[in-house]
Coordinates of C-alpha atoms in Angstrom, one line a residue:
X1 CA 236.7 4.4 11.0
X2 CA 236.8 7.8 9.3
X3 CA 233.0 7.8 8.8
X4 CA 232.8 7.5 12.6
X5 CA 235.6 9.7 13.9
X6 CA 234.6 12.6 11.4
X7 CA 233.3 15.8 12.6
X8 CA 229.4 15.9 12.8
X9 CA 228.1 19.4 13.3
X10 CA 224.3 18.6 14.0
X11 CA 224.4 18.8 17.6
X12 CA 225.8 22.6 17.1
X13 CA 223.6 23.2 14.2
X14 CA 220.4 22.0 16.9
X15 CA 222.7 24.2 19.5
X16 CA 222.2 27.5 17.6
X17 CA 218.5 26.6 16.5
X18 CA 217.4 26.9 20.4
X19 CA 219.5 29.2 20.8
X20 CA 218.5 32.1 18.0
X21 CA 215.0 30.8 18.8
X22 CA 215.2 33.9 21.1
X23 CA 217.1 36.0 18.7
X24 CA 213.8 35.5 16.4
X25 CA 212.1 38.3 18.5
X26 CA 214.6 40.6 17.3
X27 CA 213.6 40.7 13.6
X28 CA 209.8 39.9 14.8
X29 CA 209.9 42.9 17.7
X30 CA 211.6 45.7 15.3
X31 CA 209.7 45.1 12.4
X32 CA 206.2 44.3 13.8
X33 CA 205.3 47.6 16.0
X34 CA 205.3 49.8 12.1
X35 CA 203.1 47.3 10.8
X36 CA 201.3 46.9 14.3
X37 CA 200.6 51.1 14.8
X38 CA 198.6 51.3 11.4
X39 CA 196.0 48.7 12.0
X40 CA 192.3 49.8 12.7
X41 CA 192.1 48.0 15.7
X42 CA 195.0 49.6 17.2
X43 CA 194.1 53.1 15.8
X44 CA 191.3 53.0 17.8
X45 CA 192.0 51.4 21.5
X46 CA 195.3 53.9 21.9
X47 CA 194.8 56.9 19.0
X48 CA 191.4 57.6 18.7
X49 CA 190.7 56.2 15.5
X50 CA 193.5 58.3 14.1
X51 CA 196.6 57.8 12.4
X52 CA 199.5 57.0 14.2
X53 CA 201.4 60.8 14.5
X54 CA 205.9 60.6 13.3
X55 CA 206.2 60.8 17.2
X56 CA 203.7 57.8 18.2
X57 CA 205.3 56.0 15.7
X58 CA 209.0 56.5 16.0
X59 CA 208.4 55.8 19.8
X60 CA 206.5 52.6 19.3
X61 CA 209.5 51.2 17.4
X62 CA 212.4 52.7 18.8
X63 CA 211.9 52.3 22.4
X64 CA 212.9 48.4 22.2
X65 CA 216.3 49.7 21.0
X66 CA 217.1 51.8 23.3
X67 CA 215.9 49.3 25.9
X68 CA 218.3 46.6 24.1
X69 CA 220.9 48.9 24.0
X70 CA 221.0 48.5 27.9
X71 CA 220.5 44.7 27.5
X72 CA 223.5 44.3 25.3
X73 CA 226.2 46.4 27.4
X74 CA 224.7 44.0 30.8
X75 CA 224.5 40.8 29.2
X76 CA 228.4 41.1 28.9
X77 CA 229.0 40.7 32.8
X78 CA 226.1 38.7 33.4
X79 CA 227.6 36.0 30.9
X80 CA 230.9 36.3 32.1
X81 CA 229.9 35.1 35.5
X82 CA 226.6 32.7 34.5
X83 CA 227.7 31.4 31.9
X84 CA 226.0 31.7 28.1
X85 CA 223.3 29.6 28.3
X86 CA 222.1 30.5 32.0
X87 CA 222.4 34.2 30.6
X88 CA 220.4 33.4 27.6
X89 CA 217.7 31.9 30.4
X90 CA 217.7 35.2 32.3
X91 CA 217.3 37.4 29.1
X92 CA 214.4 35.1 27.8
X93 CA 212.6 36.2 31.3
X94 CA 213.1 39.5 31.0
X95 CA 211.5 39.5 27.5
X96 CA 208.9 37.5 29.0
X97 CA 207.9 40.1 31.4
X98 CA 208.4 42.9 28.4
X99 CA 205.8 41.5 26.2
X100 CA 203.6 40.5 28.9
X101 CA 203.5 44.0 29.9
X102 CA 202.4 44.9 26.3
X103 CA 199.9 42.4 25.6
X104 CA 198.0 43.4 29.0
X105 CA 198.0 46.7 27.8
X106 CA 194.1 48.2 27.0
X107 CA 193.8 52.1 25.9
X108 CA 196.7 53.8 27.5
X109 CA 200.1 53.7 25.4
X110 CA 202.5 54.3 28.3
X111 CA 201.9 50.9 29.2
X112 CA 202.9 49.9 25.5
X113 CA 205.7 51.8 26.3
X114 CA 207.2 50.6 29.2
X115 CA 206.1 46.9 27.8
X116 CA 208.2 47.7 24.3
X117 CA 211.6 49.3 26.6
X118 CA 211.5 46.0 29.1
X119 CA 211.0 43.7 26.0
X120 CA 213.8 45.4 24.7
X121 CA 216.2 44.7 27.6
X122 CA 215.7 41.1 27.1
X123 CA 216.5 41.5 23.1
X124 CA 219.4 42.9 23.5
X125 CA 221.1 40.6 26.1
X126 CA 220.0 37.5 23.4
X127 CA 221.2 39.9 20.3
X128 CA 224.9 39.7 22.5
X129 CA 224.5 36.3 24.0
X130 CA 223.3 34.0 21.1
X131 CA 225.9 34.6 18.6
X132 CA 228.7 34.6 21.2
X133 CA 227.1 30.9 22.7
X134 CA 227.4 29.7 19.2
X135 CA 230.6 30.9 17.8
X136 CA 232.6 29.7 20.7
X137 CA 230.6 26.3 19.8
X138 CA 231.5 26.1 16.4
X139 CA 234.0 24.7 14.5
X140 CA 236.0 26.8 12.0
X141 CA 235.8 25.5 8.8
X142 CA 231.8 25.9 9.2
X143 CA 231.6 28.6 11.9
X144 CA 230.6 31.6 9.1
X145 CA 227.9 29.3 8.3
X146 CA 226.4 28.4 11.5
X147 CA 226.9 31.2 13.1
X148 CA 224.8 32.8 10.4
X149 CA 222.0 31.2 11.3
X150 CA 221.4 34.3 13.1
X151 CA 220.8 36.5 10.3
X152 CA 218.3 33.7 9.0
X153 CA 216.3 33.6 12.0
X154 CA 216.1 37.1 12.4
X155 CA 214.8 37.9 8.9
X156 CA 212.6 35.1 9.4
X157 CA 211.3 36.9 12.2
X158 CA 210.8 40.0 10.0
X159 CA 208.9 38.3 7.3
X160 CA 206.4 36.6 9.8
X161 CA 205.8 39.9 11.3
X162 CA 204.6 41.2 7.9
X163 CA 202.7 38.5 7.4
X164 CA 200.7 38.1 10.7
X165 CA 200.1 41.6 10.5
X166 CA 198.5 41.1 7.0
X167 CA 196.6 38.4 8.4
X168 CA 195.1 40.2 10.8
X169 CA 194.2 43.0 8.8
X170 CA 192.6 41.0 6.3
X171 CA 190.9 38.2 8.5
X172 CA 190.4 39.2 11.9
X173 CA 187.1 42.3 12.8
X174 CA 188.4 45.5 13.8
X175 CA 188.9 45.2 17.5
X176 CA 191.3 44.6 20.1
X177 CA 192.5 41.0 18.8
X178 CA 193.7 42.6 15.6
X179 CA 196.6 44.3 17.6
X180 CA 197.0 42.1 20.1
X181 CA 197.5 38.7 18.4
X182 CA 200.7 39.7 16.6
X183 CA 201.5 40.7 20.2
X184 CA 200.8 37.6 21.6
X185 CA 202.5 35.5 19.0
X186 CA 206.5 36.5 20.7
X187 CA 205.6 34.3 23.5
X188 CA 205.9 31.1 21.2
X189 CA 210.0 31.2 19.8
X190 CA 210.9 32.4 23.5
X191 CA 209.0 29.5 25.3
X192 CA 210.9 27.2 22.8
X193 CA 214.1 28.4 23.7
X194 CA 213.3 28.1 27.1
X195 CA 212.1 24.3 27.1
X196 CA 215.0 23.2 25.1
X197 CA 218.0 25.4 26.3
X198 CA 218.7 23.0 29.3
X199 CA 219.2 20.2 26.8
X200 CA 222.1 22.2 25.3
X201 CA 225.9 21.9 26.4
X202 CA 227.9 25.3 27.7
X203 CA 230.3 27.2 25.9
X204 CA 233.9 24.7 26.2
X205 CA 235.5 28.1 26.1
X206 CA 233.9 29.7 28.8
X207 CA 234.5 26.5 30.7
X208 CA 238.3 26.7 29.9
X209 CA 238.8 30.1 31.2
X210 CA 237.0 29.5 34.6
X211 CA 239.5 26.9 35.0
X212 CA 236.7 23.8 34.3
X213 CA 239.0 22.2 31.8
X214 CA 237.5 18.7 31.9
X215 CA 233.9 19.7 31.6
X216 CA 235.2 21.8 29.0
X217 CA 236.7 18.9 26.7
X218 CA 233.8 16.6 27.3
X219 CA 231.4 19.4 26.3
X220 CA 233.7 20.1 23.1
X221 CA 233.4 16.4 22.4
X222 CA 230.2 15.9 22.7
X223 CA 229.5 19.4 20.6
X224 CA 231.7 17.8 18.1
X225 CA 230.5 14.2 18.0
X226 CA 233.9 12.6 18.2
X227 CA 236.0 11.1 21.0
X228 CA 237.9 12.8 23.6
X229 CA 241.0 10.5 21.8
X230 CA 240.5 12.0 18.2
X231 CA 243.4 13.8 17.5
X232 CA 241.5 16.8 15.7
X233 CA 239.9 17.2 18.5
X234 CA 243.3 17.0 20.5
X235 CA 244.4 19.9 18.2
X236 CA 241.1 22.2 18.9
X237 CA 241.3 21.3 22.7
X238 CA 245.0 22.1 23.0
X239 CA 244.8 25.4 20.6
X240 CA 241.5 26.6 23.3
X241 CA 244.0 26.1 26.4
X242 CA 246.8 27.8 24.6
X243 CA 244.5 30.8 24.2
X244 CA 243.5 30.6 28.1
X245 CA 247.6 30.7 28.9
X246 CA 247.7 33.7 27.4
X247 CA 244.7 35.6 29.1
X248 CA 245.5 34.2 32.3
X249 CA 248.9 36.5 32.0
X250 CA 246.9 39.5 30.5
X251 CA 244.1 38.6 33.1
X252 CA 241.3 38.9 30.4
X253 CA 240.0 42.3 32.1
X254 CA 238.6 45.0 30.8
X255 CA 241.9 47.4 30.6
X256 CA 242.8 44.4 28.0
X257 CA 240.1 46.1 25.9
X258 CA 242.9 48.6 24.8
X259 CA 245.9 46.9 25.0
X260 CA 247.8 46.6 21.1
X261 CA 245.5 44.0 18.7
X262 CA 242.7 44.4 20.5
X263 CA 241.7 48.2 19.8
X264 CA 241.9 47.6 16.3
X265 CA 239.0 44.6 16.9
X266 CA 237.0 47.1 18.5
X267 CA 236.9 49.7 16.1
X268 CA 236.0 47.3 13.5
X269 CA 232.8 46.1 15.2
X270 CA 231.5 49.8 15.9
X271 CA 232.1 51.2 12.5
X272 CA 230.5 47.7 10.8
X273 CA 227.3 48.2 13.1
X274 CA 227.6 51.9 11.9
X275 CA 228.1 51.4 8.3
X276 CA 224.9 48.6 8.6
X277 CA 222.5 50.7 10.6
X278 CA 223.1 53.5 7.9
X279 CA 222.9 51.3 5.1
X280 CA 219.0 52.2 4.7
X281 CA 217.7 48.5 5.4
X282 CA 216.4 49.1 8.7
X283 CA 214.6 52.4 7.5
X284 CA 212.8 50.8 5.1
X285 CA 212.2 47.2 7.2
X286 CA 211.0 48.9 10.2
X287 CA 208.8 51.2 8.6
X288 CA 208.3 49.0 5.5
X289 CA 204.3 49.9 4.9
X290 CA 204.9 54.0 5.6
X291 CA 207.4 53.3 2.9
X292 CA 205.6 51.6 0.5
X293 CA 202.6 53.7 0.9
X294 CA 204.9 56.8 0.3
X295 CA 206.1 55.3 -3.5
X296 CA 202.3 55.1 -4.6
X297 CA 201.0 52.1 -2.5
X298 CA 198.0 54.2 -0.2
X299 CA 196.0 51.3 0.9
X300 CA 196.9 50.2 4.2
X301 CA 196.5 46.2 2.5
X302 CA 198.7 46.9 -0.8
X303 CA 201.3 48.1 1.4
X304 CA 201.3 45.3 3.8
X305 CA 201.0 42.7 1.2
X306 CA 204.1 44.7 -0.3
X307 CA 206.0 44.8 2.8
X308 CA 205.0 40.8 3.2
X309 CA 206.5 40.2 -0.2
X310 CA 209.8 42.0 1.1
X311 CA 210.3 39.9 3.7
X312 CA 210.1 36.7 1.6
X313 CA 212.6 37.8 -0.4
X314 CA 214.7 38.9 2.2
X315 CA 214.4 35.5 3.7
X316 CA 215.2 33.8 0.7
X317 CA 218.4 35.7 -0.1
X318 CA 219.8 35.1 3.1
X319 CA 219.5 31.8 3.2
X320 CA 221.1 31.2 0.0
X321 CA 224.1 32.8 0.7
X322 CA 224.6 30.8 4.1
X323 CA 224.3 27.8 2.0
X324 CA 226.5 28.5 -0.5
X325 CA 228.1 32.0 -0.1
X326 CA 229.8 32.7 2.9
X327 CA 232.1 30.0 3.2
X328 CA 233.1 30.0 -0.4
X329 CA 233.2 33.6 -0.8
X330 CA 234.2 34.8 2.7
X331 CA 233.3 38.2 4.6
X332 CA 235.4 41.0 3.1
X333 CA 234.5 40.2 -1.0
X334 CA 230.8 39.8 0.4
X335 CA 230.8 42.7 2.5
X336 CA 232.6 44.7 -0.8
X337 CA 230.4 43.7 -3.4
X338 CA 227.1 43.8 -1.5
X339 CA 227.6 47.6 -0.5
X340 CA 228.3 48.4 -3.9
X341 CA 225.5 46.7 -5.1
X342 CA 223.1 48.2 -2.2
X343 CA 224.5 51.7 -3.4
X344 CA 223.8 51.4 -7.2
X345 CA 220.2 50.2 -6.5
X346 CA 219.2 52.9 -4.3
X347 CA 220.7 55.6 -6.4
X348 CA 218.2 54.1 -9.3
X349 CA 215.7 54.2 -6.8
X350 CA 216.1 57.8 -6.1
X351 CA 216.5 58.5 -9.3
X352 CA 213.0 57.1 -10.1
X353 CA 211.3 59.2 -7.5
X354 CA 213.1 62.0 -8.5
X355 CA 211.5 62.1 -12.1
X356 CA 208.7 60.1 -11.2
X357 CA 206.9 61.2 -7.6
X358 CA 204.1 59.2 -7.0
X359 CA 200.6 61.4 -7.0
X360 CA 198.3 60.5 -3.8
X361 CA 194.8 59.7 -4.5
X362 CA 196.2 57.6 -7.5
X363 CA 196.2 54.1 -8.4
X364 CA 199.3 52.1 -8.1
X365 CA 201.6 53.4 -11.1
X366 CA 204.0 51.6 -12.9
X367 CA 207.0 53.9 -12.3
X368 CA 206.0 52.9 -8.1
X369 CA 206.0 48.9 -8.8
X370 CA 209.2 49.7 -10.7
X371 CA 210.4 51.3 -7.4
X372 CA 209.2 48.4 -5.3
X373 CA 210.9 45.5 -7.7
X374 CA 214.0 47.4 -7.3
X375 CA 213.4 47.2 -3.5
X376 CA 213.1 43.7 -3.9
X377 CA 216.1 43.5 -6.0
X378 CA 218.0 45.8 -3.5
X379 CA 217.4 43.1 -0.4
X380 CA 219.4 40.7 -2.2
X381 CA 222.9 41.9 -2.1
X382 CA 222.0 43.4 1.7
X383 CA 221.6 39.9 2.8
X384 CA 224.8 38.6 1.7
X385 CA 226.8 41.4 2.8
X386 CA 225.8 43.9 5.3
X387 CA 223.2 42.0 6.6
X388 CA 224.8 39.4 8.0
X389 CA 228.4 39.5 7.9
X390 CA 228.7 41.8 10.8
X391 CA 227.4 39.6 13.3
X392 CA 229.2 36.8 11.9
X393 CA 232.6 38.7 11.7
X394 CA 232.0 40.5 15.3
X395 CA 231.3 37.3 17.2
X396 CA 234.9 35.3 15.7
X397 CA 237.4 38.5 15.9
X398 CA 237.4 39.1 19.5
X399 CA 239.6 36.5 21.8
X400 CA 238.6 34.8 24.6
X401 CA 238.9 36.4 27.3
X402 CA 237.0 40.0 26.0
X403 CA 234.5 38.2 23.7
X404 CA 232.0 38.7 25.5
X405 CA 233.3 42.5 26.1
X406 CA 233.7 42.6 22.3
X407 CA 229.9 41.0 21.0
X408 CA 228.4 43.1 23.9
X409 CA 230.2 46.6 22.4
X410 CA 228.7 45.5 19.1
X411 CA 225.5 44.6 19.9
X412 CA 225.5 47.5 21.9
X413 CA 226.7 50.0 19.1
X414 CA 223.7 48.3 16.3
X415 CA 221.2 49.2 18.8
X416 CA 222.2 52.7 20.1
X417 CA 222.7 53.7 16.1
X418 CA 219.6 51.7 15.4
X419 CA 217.6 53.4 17.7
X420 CA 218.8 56.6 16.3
X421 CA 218.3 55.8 12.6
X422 CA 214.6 54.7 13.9
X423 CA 213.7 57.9 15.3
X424 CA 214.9 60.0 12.6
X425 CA 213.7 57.9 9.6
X426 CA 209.9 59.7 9.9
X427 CA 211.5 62.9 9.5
X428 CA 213.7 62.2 7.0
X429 CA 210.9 61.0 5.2
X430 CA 209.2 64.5 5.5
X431 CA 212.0 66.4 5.3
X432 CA 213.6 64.7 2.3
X433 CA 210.6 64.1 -0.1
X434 CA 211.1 62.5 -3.9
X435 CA 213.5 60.1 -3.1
X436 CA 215.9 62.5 -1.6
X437 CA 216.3 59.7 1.3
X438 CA 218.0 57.3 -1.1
X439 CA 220.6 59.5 -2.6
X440 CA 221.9 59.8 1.0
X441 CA 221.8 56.1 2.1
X442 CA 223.5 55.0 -1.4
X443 CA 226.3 57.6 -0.7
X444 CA 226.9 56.0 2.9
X445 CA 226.8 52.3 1.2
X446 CA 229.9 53.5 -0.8
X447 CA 231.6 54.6 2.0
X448 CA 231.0 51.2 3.2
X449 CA 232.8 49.6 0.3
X450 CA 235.9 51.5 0.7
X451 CA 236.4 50.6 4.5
X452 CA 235.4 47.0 4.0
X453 CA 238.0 46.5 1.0
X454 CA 240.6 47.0 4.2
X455 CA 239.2 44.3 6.7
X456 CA 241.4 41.4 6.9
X457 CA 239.8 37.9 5.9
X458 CA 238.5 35.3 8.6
X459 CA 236.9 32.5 6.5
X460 CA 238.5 29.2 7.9
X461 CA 240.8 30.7 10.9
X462 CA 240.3 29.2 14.3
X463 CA 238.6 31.7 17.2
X464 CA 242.3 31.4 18.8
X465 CA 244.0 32.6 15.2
X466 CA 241.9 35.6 15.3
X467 CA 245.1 36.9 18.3
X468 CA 247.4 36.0 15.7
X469 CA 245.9 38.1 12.6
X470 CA 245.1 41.3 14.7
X471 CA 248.6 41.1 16.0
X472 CA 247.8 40.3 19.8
X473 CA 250.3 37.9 20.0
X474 CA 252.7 36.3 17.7
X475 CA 252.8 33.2 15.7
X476 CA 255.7 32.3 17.5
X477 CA 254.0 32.6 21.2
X478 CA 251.0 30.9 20.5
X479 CA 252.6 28.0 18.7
X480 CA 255.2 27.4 21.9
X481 CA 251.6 27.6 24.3
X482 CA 250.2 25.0 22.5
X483 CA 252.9 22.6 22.1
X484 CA 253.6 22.8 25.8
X485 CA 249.8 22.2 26.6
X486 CA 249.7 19.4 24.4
X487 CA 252.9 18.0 25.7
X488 CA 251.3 18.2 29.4
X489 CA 248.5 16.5 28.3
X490 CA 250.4 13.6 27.2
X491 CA 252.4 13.3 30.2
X492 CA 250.2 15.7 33.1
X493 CA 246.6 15.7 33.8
X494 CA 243.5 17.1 32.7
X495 CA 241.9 18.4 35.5
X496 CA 244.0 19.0 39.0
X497 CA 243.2 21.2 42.5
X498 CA 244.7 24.1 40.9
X499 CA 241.7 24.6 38.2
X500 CA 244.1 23.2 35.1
X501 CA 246.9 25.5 35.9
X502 CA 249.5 22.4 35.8
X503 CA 248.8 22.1 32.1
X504 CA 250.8 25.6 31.2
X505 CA 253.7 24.6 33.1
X506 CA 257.0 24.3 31.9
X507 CA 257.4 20.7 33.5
X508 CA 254.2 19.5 32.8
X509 CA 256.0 15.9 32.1
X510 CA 257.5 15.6 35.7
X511 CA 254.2 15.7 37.6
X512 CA 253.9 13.4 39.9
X513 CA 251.7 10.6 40.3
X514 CA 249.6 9.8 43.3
X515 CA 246.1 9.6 45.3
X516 CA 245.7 13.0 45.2
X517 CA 248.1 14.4 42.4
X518 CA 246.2 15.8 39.5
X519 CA 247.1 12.7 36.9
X520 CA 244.0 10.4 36.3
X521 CA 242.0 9.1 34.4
X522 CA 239.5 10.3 32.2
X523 CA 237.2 8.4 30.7
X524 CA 238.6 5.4 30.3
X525 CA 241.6 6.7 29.2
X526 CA 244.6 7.3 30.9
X527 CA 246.2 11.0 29.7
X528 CA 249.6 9.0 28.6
X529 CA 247.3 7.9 26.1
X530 CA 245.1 10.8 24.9
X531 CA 247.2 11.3 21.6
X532 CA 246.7 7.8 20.3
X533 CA 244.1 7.1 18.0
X534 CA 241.9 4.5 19.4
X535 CA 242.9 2.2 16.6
X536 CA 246.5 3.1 16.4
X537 CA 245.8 5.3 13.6
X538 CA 248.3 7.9 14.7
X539 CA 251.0 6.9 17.2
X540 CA 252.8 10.2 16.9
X541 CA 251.3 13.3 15.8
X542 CA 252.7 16.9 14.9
X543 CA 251.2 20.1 16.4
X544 CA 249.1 22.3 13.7
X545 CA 250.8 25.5 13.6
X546 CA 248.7 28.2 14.4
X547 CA 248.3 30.2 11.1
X548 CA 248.1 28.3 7.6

């Protein structure tokens, strides 16, 4: 019986594999157009045989951001009225049509262009969408862990980028196919999200707040793998409609953006996106062979096999700490210790460069693999801090009714400072020379550690806690809301003409019965009997509080 009525997280688990199947494109799109730039092939359809010029290059890569940067801000009221999945289906078209328009490009780089800023439109609606879909479809006590994934598939991303481009370099004749066969490959993650997306349940919280209440308990079922009778699920269910009372009376609009325990949530997200886009991973990912080649590696293959290395680890690390870190460790001490770490290594990094510059012309020196291992090392504490954390923390801190408001201000806020760091990194790089670059990235990773040490903890706590902590509304409130909800669904009726409104009612238990009153029943199951266990397990149950 407990076997059987236990929570089994494997449909959400499969639910946020198709749906970061998308997301993949962001690590794969950011991190393969510096790798992409420097091969032959590509040198000579667009350049002339030439190397890529700061300018070429910093517009290559940093035009998807500032195309995702749009995406993000309009995925917010796009999901709000489609729905997450359908939005996810639009973004995934929009991409399509983005990459299309690069891989039909031939020897003008405009095209490129406009092909990288479409593309981008679409990454940045799935950047907002994805980890939103899955948080509001994940359980608590797991939710760090799942909702993770994201960080998993996007480095994944990353390191096949590296790779392919390796590949190509080292397999395929200079020509056009070089370039456009790490193009090509974006189509494949996208077109698997696409055929399974339909297979995958909607958000039961978005259902909730558009008044769907019974699809929204079936779909939290089924996402659960449990009875509608199962009285943890009871508890989940009733905690969800709670939260909806509550935004109904605030309206969940944007002016509720600002109102007292929400302002605080949205300075949080923009100074974490800050602090991570600053943090000097993203300099050295996107640009990871210009990097490598500028510690001692020339060759265009040893500083693509260097940059393929990178990406391993990074893949590696990250997926280590979702097994076994976040939930046992939780975000603030991650976030803490990881910045730290971050800092330390790249101040030894400079301080290498500093004494040591590498000489061009010059074989790989030791002092320069010294520099690269500590790279390496460097990668590891990023990806169980910084990395991440913030989209994990971002998409469980916001309520209901402005999550998506919330997810799309932090998406919005990584890409806008990402496209910025992007398209200053080349000239930091010139203008910064012997390591000067990592002095100033380690001082902005301690800076980091201070404001993380303040973040309050959200390992374990419900999506509908998350009011309580930031101080939205009290413990008090939201415990009344959902013993009243429950109470109504012992005695009212799930669904009802009035879109669930009967189940925040004070007299819930006086609702009539009749032919067309809202009490029914549902599957199976008359509501007088929703809070008994199916085996008579539980005949009387309390109401969790809201905080533990």
């Amino acid at each position: 019986m407990q076997g059987r009525l236990a929570f089994n997280n494997l449909r959400v688990y499969l639910l946020a594999l198709v749906a970061y199947s998308g997301v993949f494109v962001f690590g794969y799109d950011v991190s393969i157009a510096g790798s992409v730039v420097a091969l032959p092939g590509f040198e000579n359809d667009f350049l002339g045989g030439q190397p890529a010029s700061p300018n070429v290059l910093s517009l290559v890569v940093s035009l998807l951001q500032a195309g995702a940067f749009i995406g993000a801000l309009c995925a917010a009221p796009t999901s709000e009225f489609l729905g997450r999945r359908n939005s996810l289906a639009v973004a995934s078209f929009i991409f399509v049509l983005g990459a299309s328009i690069q891989l039909a490009a031939t020897t003008d780089i405009a095209w490129l262009y406009v092909g990288r800023a479409v593309a981008g439109i679409g990454v940045g609606a799935m950047s907002m969408l994805a980890p939103t879909y899955v948080a509001e479809s994940a359980p608590a006590n797991v939710r760090g862990r799942i909702t993770g994934l994201f960080q998993v598939v996007v480095v994944t991303g990353v390191a096949i980028a590296y790779w392919i481009t390796y590949g190509v370099n080292q397999h395929v004749p200079v020509s056009s196919a070089q370039w456009r066969i790490p193009i090509a490959f974006q189509f494949v993650p996208v077109g698997i999200m696409l055929i399974f997306l339909p297979f995958c349940r909607e958000s039961p919280r978005w259902l909730a707040r558009k008044g769907r209440v019974e699809q929204s308990l079936l779909n939290l079922a089924w996402l659960r793998n449990v009875p509608v009778t199962y009285s943890k699920l009871q508890d989940e269910f009733a905690s969800i409609l709670a939260s909806v009372k509550h935004e109904r009376e605030g309206r969940g609009n944007f002016r509720e953006c600002f109102q007292k325990g929400n302002r605080i949530r949205f300075g949080i997200a923009f100074m974490l996106f800050v602090l991570q886009q600053f943090s000097g991973q993203n300099s050295v990912a996107y640009y990871a062979p210009e990097v490598f080649s500028s510690i001692g590696m020339s060759s265009t293959t040893s500083a693509l096999l260097a940059s393929g290395v990178y990406g391993i680890v990074k893949l590696l690390a990250t997926c280590a700490f979702l097994l076994v870190g976040i939930e046992q460790w939780g975000r603030r001490r991650s976030l803490v210790y990881g910045v730290l770490w971050m800092a330390i290594m790249f101040f030894i990094i400079g301080a290498i460069l500093q004494t040591h510059p590498p000489t061009l012309g010059q074989s790989v020196s030791n002092w320069s693999i010294g520099v690269a291992i500590s790279l390496y090392i460097y990668v590891l504490p990023y990806s169980f801090s910084i990395g991440p954390i913030p989209w994990v923390y971002c998409s469980e801190i916001f309520g209901n009714a402005i999550r998506h408001y919330g997810v799309a201000w932090a998406a919005a806020t990584q890409w806008i400072f990402n496209f910025f760091v992007t398209k200053i990194t080349p000239t930091m790089q010139e203008r910064l020379p012997k390591g000067t670059i990592f002095f100033v990235f380690g001082s902005i990773n301690l800076l980091a550690a201070v404001f993380c040490f303040f973040l309050p903890e959200t390992r374990g706590v419900s999506l509908e806690e998350m009011d309580v902590i930031f101080g939205y509304v009290s413990y008090e409130r939201r415990q009344r809301d959902v013993m009243r909800v429950t109470s109504n669904l012992q005695h009212g009726a799930l669904s009802g003409p009035n879109g669930g409104q009967h189940l925040f009612d004070e007299n819930g238990s006086e609702i009539e019965s009749g032919p067309t009153s809202p009490r029914s029943v549902y599957a199976g199951h008359r509501m007088s009997t929703l809070h008994e266990e199916e085996e008579g397990e539980y005949k009387h149950k309390n109401v969790r509080g809201v905080a533990s």
